Short mmCIF file of C-alpha atoms and ligand atoms in Angstrom, two decimals:
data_model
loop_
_atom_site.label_atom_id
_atom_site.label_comp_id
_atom_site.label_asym_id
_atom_site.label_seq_id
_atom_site.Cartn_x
_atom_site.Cartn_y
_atom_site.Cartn_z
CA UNK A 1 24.41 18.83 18.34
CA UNK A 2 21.97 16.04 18.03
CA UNK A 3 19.01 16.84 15.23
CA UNK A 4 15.09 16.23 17.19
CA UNK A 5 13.37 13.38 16.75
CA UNK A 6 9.83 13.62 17.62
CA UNK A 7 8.21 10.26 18.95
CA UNK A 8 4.32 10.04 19.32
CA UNK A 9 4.02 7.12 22.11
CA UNK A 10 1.74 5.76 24.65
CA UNK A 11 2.99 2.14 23.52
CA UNK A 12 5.08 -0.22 24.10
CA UNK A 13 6.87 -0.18 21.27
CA UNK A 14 7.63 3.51 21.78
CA UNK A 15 9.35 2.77 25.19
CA UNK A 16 11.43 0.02 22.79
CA UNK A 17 12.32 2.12 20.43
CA UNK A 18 13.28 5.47 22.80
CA UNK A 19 15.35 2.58 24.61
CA UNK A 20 17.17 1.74 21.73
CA UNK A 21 17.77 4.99 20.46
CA UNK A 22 19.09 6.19 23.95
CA UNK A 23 21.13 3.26 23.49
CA UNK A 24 22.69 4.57 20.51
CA UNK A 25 23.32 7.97 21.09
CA UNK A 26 23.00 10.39 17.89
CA UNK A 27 19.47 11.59 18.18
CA UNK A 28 18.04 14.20 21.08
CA UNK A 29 14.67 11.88 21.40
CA UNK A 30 11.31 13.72 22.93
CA UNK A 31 8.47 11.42 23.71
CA UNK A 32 5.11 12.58 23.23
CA UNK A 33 2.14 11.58 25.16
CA UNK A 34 -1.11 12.68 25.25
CA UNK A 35 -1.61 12.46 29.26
CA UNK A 36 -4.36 9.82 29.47
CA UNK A 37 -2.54 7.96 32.44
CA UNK A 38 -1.71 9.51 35.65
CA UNK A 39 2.25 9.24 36.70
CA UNK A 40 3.15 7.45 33.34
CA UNK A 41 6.68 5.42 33.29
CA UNK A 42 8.71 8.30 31.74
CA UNK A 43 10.52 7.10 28.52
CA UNK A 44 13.97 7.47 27.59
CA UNK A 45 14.89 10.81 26.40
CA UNK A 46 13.03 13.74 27.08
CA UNK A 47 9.20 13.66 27.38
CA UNK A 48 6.29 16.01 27.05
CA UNK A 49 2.61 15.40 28.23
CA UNK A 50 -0.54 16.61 26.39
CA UNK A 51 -2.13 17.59 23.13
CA UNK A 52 -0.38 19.62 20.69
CA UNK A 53 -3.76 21.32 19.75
CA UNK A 54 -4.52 19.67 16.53
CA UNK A 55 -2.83 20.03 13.16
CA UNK A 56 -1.40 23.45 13.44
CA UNK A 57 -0.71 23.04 16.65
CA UNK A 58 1.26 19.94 16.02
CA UNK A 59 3.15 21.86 12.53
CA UNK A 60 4.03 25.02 15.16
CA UNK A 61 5.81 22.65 17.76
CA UNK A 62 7.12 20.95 14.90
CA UNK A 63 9.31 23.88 13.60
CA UNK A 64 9.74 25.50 16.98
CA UNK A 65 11.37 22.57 18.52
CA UNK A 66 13.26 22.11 15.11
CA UNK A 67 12.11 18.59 14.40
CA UNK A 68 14.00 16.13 12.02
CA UNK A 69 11.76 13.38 12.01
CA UNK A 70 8.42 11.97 13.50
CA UNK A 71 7.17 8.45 14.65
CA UNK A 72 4.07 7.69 15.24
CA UNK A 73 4.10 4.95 17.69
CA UNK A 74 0.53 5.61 18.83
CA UNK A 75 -1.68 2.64 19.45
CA UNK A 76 -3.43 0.93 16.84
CA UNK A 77 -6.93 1.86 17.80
CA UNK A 78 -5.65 5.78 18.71
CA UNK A 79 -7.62 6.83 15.93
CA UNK A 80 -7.20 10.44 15.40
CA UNK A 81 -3.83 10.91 15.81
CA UNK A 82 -2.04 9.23 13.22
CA UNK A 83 -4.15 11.78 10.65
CA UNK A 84 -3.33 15.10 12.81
CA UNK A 85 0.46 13.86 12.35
CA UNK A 86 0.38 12.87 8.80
CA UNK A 87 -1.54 16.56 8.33
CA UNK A 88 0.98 18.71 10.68
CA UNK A 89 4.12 16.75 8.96
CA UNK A 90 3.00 17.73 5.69
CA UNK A 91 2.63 21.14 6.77
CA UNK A 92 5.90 21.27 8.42
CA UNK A 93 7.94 19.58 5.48
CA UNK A 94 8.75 16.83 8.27
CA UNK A 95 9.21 13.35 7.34
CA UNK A 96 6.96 10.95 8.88
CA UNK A 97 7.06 7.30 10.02
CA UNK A 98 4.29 4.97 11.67
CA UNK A 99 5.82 2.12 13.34
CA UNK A 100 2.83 -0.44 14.03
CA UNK A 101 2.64 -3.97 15.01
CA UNK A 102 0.87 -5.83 12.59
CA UNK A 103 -2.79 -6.69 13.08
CA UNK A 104 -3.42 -10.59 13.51
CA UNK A 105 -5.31 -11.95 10.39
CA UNK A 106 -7.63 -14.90 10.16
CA UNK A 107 -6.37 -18.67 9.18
CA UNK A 108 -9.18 -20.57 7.20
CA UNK A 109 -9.89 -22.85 10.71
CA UNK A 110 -10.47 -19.05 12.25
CA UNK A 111 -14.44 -18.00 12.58
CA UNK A 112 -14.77 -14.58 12.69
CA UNK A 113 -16.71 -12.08 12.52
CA UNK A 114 -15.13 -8.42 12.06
CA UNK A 115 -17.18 -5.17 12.84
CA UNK A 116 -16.03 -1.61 12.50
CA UNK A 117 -17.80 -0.43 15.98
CA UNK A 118 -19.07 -1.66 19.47
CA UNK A 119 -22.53 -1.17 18.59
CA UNK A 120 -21.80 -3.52 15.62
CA UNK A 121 -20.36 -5.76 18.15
CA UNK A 122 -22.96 -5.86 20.32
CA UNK A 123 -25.24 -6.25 17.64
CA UNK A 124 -23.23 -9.68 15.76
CA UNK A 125 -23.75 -10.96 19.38
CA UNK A 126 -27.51 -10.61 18.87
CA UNK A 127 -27.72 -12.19 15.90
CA UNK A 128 -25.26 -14.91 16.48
CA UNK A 129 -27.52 -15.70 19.69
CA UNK A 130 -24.38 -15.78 21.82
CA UNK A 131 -24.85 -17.54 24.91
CA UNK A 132 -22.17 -17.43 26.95
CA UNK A 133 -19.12 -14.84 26.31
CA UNK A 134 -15.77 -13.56 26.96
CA UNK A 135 -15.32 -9.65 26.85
CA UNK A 136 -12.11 -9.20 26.40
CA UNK A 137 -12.34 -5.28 25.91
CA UNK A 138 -11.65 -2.56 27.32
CA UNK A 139 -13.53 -0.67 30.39
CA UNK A 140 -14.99 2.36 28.25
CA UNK A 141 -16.09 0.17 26.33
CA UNK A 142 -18.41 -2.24 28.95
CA UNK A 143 -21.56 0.11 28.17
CA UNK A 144 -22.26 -1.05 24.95
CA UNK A 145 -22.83 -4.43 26.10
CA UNK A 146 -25.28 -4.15 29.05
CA UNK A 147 -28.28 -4.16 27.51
CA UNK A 148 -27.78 -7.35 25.07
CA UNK A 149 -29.86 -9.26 27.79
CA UNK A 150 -29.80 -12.89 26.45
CA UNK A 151 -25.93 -13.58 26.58
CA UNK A 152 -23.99 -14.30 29.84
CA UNK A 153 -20.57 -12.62 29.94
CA UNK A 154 -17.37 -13.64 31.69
CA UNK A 155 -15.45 -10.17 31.55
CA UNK A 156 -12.07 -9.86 31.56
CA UNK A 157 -9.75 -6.76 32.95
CA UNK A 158 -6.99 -5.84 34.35
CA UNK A 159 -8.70 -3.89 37.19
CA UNK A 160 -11.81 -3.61 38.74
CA UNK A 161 -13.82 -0.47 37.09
CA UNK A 162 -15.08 2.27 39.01
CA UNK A 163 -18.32 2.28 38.76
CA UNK A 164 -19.32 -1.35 37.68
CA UNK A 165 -21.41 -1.12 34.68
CA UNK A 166 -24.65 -3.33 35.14
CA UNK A 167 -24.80 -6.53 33.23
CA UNK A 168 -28.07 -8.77 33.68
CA UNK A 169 -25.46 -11.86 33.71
CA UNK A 170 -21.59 -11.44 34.05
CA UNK A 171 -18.77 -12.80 35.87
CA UNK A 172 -15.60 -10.78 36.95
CA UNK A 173 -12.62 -11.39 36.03
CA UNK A 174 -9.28 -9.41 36.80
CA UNK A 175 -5.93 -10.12 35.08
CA UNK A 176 -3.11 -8.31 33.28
CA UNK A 177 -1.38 -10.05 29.91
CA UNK A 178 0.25 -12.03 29.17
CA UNK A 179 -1.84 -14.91 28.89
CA UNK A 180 -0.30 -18.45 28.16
CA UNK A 181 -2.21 -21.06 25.59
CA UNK A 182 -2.82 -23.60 28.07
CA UNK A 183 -4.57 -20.56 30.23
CA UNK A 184 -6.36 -19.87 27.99
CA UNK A 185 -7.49 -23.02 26.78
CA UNK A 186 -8.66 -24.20 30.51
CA UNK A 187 -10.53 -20.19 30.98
CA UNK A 188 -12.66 -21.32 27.56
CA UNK A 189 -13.54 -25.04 28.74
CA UNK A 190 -14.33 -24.10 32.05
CA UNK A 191 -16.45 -21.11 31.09
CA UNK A 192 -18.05 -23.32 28.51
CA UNK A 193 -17.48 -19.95 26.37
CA UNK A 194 -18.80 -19.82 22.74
CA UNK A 195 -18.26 -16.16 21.48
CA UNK A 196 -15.22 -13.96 22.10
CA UNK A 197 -15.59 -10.17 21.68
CA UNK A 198 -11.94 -8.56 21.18
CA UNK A 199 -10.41 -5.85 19.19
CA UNK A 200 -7.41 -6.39 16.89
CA UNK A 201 -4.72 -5.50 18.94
CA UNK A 202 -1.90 -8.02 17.20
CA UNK A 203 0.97 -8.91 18.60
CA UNK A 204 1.85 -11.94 21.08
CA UNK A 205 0.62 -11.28 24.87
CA UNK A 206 -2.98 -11.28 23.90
CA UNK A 207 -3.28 -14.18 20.87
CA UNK A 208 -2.91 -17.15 22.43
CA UNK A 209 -6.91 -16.66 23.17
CA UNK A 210 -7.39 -16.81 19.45
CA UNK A 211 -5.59 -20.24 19.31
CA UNK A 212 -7.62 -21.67 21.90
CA UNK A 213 -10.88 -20.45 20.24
CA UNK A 214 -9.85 -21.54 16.68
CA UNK A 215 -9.10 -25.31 18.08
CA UNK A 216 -12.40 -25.28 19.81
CA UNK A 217 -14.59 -23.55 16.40
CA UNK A 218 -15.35 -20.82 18.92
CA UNK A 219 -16.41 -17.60 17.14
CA UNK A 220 -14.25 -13.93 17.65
CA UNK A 221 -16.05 -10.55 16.85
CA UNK A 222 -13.58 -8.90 16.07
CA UNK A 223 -13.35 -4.88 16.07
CA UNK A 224 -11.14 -4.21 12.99
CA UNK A 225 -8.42 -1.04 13.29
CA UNK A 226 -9.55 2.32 12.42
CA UNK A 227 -8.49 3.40 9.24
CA UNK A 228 -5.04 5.66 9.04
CA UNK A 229 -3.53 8.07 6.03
CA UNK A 230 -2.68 5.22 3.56
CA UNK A 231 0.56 7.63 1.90
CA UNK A 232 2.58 7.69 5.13
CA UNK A 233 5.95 5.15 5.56
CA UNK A 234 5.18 1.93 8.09
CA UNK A 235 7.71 -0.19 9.85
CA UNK A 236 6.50 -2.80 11.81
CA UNK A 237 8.63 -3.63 14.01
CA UNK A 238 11.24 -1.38 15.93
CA UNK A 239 14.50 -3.06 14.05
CA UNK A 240 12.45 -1.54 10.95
CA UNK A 241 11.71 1.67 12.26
CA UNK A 242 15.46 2.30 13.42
CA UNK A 243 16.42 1.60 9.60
CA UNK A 244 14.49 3.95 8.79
CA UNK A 245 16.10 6.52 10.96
CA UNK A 246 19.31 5.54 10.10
CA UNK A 247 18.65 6.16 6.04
CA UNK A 248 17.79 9.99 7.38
CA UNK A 249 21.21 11.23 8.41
CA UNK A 250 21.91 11.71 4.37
CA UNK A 251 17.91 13.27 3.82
CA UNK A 252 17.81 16.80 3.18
CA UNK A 253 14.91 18.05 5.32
CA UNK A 254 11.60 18.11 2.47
CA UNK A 255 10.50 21.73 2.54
CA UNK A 256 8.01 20.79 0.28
CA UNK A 257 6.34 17.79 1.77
CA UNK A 258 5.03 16.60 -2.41
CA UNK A 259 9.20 16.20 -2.81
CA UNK A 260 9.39 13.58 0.12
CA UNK A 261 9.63 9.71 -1.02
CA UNK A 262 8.89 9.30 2.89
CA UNK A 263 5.56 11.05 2.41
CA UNK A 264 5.00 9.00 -0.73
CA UNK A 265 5.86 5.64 1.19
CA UNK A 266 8.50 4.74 -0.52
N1 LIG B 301 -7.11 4.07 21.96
C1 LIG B 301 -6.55 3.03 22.55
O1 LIG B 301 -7.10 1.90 22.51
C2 LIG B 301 -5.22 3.17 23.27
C3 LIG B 301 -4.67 2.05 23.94
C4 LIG B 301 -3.43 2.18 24.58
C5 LIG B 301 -2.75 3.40 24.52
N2 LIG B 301 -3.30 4.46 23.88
C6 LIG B 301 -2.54 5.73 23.83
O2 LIG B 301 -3.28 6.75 24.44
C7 LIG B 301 -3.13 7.97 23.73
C8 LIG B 301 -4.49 8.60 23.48
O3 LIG B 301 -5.30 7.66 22.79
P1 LIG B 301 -6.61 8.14 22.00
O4 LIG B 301 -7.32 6.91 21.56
O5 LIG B 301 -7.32 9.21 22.76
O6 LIG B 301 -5.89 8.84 20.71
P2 LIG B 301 -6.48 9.68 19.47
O7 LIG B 301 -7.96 9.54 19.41
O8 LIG B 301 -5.70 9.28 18.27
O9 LIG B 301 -6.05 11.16 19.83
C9 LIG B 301 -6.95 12.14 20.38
C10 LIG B 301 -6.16 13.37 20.71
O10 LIG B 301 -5.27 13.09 21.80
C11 LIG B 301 -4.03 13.75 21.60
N3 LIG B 301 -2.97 12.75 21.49
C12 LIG B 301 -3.08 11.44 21.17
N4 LIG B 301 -1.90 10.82 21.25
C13 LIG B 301 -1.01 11.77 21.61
C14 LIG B 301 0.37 11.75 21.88
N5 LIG B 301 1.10 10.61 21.80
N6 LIG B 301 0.97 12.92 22.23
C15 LIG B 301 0.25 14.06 22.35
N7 LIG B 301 -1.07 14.13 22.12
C16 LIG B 301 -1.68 13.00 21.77
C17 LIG B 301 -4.18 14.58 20.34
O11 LIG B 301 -4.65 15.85 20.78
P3 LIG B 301 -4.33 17.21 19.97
O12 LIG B 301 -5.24 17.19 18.78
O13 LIG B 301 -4.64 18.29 20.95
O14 LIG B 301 -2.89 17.20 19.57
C18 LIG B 301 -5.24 13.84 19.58
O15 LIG B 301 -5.94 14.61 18.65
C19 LIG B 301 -2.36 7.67 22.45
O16 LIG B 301 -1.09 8.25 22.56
C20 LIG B 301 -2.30 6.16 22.39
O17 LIG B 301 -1.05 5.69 21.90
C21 LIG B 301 -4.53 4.38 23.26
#
């Protein structure tokens, strides 16, 4: 019988990598997610919906469900999870991967200025005097922005929010990634922007913004990742990750989690 493997998604990397591991056969996959989004694609495999209950929560469904292995494949700025799985692995004696895309970094022709919250970010666009910006962010986080009167926003989502947070100055904007170079290029000239407010997402769908700002000098505030255990494994991409996987078929499970290279990340 196929050993568990637990995946903590919500990504799209986790829909990649339950794809290719459906693909391959040799693994009874359950996809994890924590019920944010009403009628969610399903994921390959089998899927459950909601919070384990924190750490022991998490270490009881580990060992009553018999889990092998865990990947956290929750998004970058999902900030509590990664520690509740690192915690409940440990517990559990359960070896634990996070498979994350890797944040972008600046080049020396990139201006920016990285904060660790919104209220930082709305306070850099203070200082800075921003005049005219793009929010490229997402709709919880509007509200931290309405009351920095003396910058004009153009903001940028993927669907109108319900209720419309009140900006002094702001223009709509409603689109869904990805978003080609020359787009972006033309959405910067003709907005005459100056400042862009995003968080570090990495990858490709969103970054071609970033080009077009570093050719033009424009400035990026830039809301940095929140920090995550430092001893668990990473893979960055999905290849990676399956690697990974495949080097556990010969791993005794680690009853005691201090005897794990995986915990170690090695
Ligand atoms: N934050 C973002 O910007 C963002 C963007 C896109 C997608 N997402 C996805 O949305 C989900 C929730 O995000 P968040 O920022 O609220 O995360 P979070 O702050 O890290 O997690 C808060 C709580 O939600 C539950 N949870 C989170 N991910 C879960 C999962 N995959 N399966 C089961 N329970 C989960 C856990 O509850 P218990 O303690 O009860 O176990 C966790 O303690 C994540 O899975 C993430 O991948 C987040």
């Amino acid at each position: 019988m196929p050993a568990n493997l637990l995946i903590l998604g919500g990504t799209t990397e986790a829909y990649d990598l339950a794809d290719r591991l459906a693909g391959r056969g040799g693994w009874h996959v359950i996809n994890s997610l924590a019920g944010r989004t009403a009628n969610p694609r399903l994921p390959a495999g089998e899927t459950r919906i909601g919070g384990f209950g924190g750490v022991e929560g998490l270490a009881r469904y580990l060992a009553e469900r018999s889990i092998r292995a865990v990947i956290d494949v929750t998004h970058p700025f999902a900030a509590r999870m990664g520690w509740n799985a690192a915690e409940g692995c440990r517990l559990a004696g359960v070896p634990l991967l996070r498979l994350e895309r890797p944040a972008w970094r600046p080049g020396p022709d990139d201006v920016w200025e990285p904060v660790e919250t919104w209220t930082d970010a709305a306070e850099t666009l203070r200082r800075l005097a921003a005049r005219r910006v793009l929010l490229a962010v997402g709709r919880q986080e509007l509200t931290h922005f309405t009351d920095v009167d003396d910058s004009w926003f153009l903001i940028r989502l993927v669907t109108p929010p319900d209720p419309k947070p009140a900006f002094q100055a702001a223009e709509w904007l409603y689109s869904r990634g990805p978003f080609a170079l020359d787009d972006e290029r033309a959405l910067l000239d003709t907005w005459a922007i100056d400042t862009i407010v995003c968080k570090n997402s990495g990858g490709e769908a969103t970054s071609a913004k970033l080009i077009a700002a570093r050719e033009r000098g424009i400035r990026v505030v830039m809301l940095q990742r929140p920090a995550r255990p430092a001893e668990v494994a990473r893979a960055a991409t999905v290849d990676e990750a399956l690697n990974w996987i495949d080097g556990l078929s010969d791993t005794p499970i680690y009853l005691d989690a201090e005897d794990s290279p995986y915990q170690r990340g090695v």
